[in-house]
Coordinates of C-alpha atoms in Angstrom, one line a residue:
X24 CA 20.7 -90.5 11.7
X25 CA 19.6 -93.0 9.4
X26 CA 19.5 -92.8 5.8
X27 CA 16.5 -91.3 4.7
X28 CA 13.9 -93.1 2.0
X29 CA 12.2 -91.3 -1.1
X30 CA 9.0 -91.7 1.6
X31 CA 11.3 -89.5 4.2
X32 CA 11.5 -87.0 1.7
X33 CA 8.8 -86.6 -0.3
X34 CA 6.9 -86.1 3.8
X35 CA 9.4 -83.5 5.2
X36 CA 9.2 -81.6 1.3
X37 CA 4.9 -81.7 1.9
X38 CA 5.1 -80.7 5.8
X39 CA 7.7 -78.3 4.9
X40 CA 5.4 -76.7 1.8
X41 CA 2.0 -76.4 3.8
X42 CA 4.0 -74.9 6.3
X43 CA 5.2 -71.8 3.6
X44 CA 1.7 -71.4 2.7
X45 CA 0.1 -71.4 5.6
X46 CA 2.2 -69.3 7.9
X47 CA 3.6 -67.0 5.3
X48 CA 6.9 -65.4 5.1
X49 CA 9.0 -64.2 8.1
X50 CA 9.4 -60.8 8.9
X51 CA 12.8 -59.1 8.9
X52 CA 12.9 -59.4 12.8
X53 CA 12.2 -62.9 12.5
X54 CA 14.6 -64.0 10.1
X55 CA 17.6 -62.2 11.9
X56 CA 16.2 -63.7 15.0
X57 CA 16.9 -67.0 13.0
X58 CA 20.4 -66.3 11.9
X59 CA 22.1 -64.9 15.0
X60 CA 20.5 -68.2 16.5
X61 CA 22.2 -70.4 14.0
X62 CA 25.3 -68.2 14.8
X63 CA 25.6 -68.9 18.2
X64 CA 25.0 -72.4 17.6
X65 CA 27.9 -72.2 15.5
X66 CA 30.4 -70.7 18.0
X67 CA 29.1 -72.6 20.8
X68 CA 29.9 -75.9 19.0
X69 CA 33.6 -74.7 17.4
X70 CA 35.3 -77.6 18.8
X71 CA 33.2 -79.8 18.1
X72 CA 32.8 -79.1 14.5
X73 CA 36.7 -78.8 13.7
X74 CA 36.7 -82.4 16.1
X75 CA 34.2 -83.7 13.3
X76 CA 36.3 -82.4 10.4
X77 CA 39.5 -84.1 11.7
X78 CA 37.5 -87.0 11.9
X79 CA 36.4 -87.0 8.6
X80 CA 39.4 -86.3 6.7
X81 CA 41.8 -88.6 9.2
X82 CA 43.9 -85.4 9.2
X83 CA 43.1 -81.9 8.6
X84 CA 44.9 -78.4 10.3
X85 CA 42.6 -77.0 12.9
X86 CA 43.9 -73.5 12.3
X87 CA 42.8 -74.0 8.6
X88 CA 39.9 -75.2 9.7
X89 CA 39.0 -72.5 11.7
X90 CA 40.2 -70.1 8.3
X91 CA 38.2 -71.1 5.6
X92 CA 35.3 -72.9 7.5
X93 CA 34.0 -71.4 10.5
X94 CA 35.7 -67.4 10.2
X95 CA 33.5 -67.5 6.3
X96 CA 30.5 -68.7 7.9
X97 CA 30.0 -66.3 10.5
X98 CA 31.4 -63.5 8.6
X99 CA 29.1 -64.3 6.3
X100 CA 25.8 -64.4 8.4
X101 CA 27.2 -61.0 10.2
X102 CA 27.3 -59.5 6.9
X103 CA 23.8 -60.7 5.7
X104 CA 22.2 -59.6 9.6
X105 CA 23.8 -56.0 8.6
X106 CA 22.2 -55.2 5.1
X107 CA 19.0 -57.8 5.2
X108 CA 16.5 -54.9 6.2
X109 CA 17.9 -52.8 3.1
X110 CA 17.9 -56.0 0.7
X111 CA 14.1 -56.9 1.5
X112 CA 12.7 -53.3 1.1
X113 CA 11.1 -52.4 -2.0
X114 CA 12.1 -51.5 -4.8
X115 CA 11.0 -48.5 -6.3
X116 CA 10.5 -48.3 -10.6
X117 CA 10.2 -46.6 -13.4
X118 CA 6.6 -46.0 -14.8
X119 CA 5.6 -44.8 -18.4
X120 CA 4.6 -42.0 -19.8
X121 CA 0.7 -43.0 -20.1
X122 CA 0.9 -44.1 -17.1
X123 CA 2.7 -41.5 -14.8
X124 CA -0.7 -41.5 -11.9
X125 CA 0.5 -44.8 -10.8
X126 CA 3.5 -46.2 -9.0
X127 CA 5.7 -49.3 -9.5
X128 CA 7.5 -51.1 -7.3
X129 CA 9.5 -54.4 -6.7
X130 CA 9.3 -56.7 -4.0
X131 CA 11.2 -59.6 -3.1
X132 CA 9.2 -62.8 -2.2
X133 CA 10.4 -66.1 -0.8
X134 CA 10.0 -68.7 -3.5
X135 CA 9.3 -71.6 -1.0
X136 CA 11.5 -74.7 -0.1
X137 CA 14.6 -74.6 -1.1
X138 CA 17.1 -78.2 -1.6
X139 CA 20.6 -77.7 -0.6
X140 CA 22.8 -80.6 -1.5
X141 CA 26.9 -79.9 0.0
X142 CA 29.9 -81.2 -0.8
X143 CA 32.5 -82.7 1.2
X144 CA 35.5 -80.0 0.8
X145 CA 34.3 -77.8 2.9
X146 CA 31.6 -79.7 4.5
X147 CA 30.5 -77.1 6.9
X148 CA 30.5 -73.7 5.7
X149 CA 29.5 -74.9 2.0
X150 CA 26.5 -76.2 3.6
X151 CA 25.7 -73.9 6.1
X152 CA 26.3 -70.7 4.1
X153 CA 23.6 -71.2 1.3
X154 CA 21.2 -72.4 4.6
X155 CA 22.1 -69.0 6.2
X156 CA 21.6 -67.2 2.5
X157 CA 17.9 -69.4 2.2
X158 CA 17.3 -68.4 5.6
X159 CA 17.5 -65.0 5.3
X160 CA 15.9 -64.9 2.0
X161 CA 12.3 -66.4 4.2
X162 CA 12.6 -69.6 3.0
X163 CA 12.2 -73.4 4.3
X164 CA 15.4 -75.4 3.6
X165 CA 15.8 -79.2 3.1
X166 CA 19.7 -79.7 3.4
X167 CA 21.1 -82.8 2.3
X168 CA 25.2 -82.5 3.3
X169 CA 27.9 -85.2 1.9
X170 CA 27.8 -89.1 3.0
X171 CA 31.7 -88.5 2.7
X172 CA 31.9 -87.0 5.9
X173 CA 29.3 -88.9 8.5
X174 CA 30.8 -86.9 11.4
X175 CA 30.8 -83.6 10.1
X176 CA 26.8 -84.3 8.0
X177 CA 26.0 -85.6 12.0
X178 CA 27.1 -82.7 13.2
X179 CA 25.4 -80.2 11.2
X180 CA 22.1 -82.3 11.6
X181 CA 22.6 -81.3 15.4
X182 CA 23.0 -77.9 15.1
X183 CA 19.9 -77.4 13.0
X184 CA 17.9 -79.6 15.1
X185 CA 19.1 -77.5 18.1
X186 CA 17.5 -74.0 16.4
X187 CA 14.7 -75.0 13.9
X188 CA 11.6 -76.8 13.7
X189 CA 11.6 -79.7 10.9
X190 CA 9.0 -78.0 8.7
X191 CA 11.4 -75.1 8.7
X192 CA 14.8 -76.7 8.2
X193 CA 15.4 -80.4 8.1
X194 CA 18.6 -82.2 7.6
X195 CA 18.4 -85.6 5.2
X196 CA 21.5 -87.9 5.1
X197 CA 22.2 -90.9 2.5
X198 CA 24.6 -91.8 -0.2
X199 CA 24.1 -91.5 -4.2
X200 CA 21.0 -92.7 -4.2
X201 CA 19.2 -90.4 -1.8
X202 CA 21.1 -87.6 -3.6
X203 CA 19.5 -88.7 -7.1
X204 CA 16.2 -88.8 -5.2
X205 CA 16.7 -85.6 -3.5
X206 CA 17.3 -83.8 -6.9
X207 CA 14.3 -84.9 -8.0
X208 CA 11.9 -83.3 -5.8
X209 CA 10.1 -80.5 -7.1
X210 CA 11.7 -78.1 -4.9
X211 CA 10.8 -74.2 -5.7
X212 CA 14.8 -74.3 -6.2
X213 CA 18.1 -76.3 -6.0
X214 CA 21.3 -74.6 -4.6
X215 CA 24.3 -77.4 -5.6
X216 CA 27.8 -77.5 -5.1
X217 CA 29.8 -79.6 -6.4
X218 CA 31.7 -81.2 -9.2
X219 CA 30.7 -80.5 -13.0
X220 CA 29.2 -84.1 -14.1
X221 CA 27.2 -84.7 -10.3
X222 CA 25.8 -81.2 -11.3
X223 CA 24.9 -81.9 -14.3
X224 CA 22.9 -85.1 -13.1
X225 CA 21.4 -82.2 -11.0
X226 CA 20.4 -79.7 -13.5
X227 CA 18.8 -82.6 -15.9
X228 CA 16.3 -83.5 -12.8
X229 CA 15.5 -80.6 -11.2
X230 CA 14.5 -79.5 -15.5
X231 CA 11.7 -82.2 -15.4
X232 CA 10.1 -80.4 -12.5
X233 CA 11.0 -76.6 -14.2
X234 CA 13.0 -76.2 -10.9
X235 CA 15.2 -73.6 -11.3
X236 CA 19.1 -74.3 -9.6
X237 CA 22.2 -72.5 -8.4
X238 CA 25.2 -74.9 -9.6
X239 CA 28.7 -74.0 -7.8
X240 CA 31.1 -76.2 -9.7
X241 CA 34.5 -76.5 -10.2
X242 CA 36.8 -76.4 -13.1
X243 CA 40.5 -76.1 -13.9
X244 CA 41.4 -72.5 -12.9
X245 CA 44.3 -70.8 -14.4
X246 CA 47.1 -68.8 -12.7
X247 CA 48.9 -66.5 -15.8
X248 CA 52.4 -64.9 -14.4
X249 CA 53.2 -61.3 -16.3
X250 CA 56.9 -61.8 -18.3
X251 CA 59.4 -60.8 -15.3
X252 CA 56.9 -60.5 -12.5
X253 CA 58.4 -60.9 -8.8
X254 CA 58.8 -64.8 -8.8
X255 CA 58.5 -64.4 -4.7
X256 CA 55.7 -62.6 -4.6
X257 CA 54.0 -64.8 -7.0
X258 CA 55.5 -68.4 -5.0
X259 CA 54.1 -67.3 -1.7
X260 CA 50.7 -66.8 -2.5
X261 CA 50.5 -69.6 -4.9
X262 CA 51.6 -71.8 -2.0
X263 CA 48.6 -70.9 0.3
X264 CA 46.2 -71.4 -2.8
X265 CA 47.4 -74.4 -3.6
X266 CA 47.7 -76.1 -0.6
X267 CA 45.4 -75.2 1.8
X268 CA 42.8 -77.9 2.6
X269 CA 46.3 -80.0 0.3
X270 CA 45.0 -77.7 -2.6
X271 CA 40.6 -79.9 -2.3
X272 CA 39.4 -76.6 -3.2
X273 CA 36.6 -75.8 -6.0
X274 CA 39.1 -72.3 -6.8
X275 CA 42.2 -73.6 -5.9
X276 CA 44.9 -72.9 -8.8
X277 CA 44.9 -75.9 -11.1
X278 CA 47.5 -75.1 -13.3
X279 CA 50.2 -71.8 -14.4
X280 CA 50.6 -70.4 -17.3
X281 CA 53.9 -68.4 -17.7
X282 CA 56.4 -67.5 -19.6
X283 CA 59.3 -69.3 -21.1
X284 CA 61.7 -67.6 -20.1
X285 CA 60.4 -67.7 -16.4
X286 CA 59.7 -71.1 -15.6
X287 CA 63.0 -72.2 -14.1
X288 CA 62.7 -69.4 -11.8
X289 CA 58.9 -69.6 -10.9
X290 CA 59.7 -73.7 -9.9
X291 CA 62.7 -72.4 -7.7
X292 CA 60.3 -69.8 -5.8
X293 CA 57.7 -72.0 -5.7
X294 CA 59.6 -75.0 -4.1
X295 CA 61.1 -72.8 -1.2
X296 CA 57.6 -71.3 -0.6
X297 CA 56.3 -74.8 -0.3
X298 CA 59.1 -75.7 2.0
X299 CA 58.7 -72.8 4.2
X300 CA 54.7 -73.1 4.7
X301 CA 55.8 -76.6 5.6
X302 CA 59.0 -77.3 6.9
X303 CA 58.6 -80.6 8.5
X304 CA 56.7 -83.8 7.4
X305 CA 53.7 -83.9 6.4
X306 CA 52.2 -86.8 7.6
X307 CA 51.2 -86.2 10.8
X308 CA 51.2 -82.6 10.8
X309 CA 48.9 -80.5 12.3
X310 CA 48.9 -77.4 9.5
X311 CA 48.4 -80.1 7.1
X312 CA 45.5 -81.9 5.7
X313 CA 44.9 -85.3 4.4
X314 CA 43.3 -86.2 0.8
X315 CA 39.9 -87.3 1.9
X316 CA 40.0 -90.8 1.1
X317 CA 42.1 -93.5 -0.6
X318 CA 40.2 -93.3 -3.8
X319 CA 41.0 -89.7 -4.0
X320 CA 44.6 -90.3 -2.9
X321 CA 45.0 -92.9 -5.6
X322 CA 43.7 -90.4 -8.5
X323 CA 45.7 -87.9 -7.8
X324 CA 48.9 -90.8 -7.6
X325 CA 47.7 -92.3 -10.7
X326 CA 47.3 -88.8 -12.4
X327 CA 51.2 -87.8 -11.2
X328 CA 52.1 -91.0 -12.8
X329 CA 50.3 -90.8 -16.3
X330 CA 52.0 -87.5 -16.5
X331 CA 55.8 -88.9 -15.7
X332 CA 54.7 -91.8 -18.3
X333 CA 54.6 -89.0 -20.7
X334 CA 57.5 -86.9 -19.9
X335 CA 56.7 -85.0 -16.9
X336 CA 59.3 -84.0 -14.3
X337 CA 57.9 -85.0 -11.1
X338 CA 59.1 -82.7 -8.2
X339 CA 58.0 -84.0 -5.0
X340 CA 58.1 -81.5 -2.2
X341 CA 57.6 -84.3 0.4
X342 CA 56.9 -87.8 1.3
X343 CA 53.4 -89.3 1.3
X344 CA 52.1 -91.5 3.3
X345 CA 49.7 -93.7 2.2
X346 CA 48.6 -95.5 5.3
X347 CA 47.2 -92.0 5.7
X348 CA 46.0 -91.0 2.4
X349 CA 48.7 -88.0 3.4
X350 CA 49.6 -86.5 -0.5
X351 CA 52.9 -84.1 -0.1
X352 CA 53.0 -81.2 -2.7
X353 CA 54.0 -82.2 -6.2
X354 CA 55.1 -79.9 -8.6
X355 CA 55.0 -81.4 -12.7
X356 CA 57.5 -79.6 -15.3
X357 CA 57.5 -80.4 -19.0
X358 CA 53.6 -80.7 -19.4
X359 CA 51.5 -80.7 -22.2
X360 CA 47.9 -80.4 -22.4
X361 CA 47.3 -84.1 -23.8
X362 CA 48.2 -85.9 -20.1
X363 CA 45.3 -86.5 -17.8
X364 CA 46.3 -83.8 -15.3
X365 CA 45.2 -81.3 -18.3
X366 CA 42.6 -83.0 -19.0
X367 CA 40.3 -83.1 -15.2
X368 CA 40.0 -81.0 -12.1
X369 CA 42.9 -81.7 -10.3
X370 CA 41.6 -81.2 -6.3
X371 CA 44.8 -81.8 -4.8
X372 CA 48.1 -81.0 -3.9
X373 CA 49.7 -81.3 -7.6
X374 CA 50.4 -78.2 -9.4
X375 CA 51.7 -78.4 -13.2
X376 CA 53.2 -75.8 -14.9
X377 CA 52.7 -74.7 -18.7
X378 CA 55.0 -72.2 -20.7
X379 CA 53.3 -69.3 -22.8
X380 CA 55.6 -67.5 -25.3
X381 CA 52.9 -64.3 -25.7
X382 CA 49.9 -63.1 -24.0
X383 CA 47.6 -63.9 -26.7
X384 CA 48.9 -67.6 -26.7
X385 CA 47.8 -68.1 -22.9
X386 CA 44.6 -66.1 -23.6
X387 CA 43.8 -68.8 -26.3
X388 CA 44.7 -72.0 -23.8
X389 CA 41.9 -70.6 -21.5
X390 CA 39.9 -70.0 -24.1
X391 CA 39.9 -73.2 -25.6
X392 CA 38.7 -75.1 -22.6
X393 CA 35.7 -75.0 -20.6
X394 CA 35.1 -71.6 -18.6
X395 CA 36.6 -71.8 -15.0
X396 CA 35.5 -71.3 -11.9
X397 CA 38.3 -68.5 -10.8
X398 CA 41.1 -67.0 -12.8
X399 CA 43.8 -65.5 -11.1
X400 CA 46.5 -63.1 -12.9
X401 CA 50.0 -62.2 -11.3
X402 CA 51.7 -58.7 -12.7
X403 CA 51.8 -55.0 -12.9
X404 CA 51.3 -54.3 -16.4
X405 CA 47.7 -52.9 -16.5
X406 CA 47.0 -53.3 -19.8
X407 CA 48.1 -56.6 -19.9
X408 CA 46.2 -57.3 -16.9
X409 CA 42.7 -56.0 -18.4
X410 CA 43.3 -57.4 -21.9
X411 CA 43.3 -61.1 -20.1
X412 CA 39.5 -59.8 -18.4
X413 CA 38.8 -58.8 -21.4
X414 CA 39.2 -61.2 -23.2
X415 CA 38.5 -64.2 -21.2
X416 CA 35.5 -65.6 -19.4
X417 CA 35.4 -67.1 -16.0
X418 CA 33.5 -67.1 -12.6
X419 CA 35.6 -64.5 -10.0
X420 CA 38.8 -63.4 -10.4
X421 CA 41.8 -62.2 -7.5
X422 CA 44.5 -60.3 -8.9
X423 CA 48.4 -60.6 -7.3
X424 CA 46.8 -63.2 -5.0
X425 CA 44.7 -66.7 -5.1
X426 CA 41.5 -67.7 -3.4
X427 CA 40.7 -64.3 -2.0
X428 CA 38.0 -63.1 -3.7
X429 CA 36.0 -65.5 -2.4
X430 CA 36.2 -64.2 1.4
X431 CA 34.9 -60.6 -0.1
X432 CA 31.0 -60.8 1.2
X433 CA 29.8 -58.3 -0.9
X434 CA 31.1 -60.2 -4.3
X435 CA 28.5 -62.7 -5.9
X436 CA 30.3 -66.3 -6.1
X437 CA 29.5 -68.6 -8.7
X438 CA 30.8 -70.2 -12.3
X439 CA 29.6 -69.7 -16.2
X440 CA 29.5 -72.8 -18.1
X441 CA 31.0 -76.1 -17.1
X442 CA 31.9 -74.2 -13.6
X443 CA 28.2 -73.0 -12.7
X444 CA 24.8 -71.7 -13.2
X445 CA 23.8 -68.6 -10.8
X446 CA 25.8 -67.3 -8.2
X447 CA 25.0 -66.8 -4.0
X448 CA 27.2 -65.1 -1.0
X449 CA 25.3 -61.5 -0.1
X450 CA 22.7 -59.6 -2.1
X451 CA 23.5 -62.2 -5.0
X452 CA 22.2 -64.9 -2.3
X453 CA 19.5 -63.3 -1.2
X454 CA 18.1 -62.5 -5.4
X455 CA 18.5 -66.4 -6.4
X456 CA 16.7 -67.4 -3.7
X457 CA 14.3 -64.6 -4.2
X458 CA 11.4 -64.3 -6.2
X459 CA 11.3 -60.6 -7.7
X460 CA 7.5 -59.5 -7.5
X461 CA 6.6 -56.7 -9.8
X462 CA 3.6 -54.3 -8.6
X463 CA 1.4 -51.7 -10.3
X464 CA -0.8 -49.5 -8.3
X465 CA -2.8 -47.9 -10.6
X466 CA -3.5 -44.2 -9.5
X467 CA -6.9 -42.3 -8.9
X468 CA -6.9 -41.0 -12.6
X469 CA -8.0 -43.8 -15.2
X470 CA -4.9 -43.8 -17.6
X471 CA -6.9 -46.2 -20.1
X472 CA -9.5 -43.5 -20.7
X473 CA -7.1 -41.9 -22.8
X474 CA -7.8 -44.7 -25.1
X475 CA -11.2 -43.8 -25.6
X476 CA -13.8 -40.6 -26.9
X477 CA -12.8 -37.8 -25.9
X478 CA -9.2 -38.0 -25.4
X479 CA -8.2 -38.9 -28.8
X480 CA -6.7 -36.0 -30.1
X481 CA -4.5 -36.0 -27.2
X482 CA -3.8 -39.8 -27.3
X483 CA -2.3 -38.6 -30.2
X484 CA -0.2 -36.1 -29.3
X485 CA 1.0 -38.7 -26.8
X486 CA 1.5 -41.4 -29.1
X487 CA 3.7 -39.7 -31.6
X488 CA 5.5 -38.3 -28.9
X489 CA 6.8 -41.5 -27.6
X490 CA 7.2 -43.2 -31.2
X491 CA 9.1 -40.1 -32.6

């Protein structure tokens, strides 16, 4: 599919628009009709999609693949088939004391066409999760997935062309430049994901054209370890967060905070963990995945190396390959919050580890940097556990665990701050992507007589009563 121009777009956005106002919003059987299409689609193309991801990242684990792209995505669309009808009815609402003849209500109205722009991490279910969520919601959908990964962004333009006319779902491909333009339509809203500057380009054009957005970001999420936790309980899970997808994941753990007096053992647990999810080499292995692309391969070896520069310990859990932009696990000791692995989203295999001395000195590290996308805490001690909620600020949190949360379909997903604007997945999908319509029916009794001769004495009597 060739690249499309600012004339590709600006046509598609119009055909797509007149069709939204002239055929008006889908009905509930419609829309499910819709989504168990684009689910069957799905399944009927399996291999061919995790083919495509392979393809794209040169190597990536099938059984992953199948984990935490395709099982979320049709999980996902199960769960908004089940509870769409009760989502889309209306609303009922409170109604005033003058005006207790009518009836209020709340309706949720499509807002239009919506812009999808997906990143390259999880190319396929971070793309086709907000189309399922804009779908549902009665909306038309302009999709624009990553250039970083033609076969995959190919792919997807398939499946959609296979299910839905162009004026209700069209898939637009290009590099930076067609992304800049594609922000800039004036879309009825923007759903984004991806990393904190790119989304910020985002938010500043879709603002010229008041549209509103949904911005799934990133961040540097912390992991905080309770004083004397189960080291082995805590390795194992950290481990799978880390590393799978070799840790190119918007909630993956960035970096741990725990004690001083635990470190030695955390680093023990944590290497044999490592070593046990992945006993052999990692170049060539099929439950291991490849850093997308040399560029990416050589931050995250230029990042490993500004930290050793300035007093690291490097422990590398592997051997690299770089032939194969293959990154092996890398664990950093000794590291202080001036390097440049503190100081950026890490989105990769490298895991550094910070000592805290109390609670409230790991609650003030978080707090002094921007807000993150996930917070995970490790430990037993419930107060301890709700003073960190407390007192910190983040998008979703898993408890004794890592990356979980975001597999829970009846959670809202999204960031504060640097790490996102709104949050989709379930209901929370369906309300961005929603306009909520409020509606008076006035009732066979005139309520605004009461304003007028002869009703004043009790206007009155009404009047103080609500203003005592």
């Amino acid at each position: 599919m060739p690249d499309a121009t600012p004339a590709d777009l600006n046509r598609i956005l119009a055909r797509q628009r007149a069709a939204f106002l002239q055929g008006g919003p889908p009905d509930l059987k419609q829309r499910r009709t819709d989504l168990r299409r684009l689910k069957a689609e799905i399944l009927k193309r399996r291999t061919d999609i995790v083919r495509a991801l392979k393809s794209d990242f040169g190597q990536r684990s099938e059984r992953e693949s199948a984990i935490v792209e395709l099982i979320p995505l049709v999980q996902s669309i199960n769960y908004i088939i089940s509870n769409l009808g009760r989502w889309m009815k209306p609303e009922r609402r409170h109604v005033s004391a003058y005006f207790q003849c009518g009836r209020a209500w709340v309706i949720r109205q499509p807002v239009g066409v919506v812009g999808i722009i997906a990143p390259w991490n999880y190319p396929v279910s971070l793309a086709l999760v907000p189309l399922a969520t804009a779908i549902a919601a009665g909306n038309r959908v302009m999709l624009k997935p990553s250039e970083f990964t033609p076969s995959t962004s190919a792919m997807i333009e398939e499946i959609v062309r296979a299910i839905f006319p162009p004026e209700q779902v069209s898939v637009v491909t290009g590099g930076g430049d067609v992304g800049a333009a594609f922000s800039a339509l004036p879309f009825n809203h923007i759903l984004f994901t991806g990393s904190t500057a790119v989304g910020k380009k985002v938010a500043e054009a879709a603002a010229r054209n008041l549209t509103p957005v949904t911005l799934e970001l990133g961040g540097k999420s912390p992991v905080v370890i309770e004083p004397g936790f189960s080291m082995q309980r805590v390795a194992d899970r950290m481990a799978f967060g880390k590393l799978t997808n070799a840790g190119q994941t918007c909630i993956a753990p960035d970096y741990v905070l725990v004690h001083e007096n635990d470190r030695d053992a955390f680093s023990t647990a944590y290497q044999d963990a490592v070593k046990k999810l992945h006993p052999g080499s990692y170049a060539g292995s099929p439950d291991y995945t490849a850093i997308l692309n040399q560029h990416h391969y050589e931050r995250l070896s230029g990042l490993i190396g500004n930290a050793e520069t300035q007093g690291a310990q490097v422990i590398r859990l592997g051997s690299d390959s770089t032939a194969d932009h293959v990154l092996a696990p890398v664990l950093l000791l000794d590291v202080t919050s001036q390097m440049a692995v503190m100081q950026e989203e890490i989105f990769g295999p490298v895991l550094p580890v910070l000592t805290y001395r109390t609670l409230d000195e790991a609650i003030a590290f978080i707090n002094a940097r921007p807000r993150p996308l996930a917070l995970y805490y490790f430990g037993d001690n419930r107060a301890e556990r709700d003073g960190l909620l407390k007192r910190t600020v983040s998008g979703n949190v898993t408890i004794n665990g890592t990356l979980l949360h975001i597999a829970q379909d009846d959670l809202p997903f999204g960031g504060v701050g640097d790490s996102g604007i709104g949050a989709y997945h379930g209901k929370e999908g369906f309300i961005a992507l929603t306009h909520a319509r409020g509606v008076y029916r006035q009732g066979r009794f005139n309520a605004a007589t009461l304003l007028q001769p002869p009703f004043g004495k009790l206007t009155d009597v009404l009047t103080n009563l609500i203003l005592r």
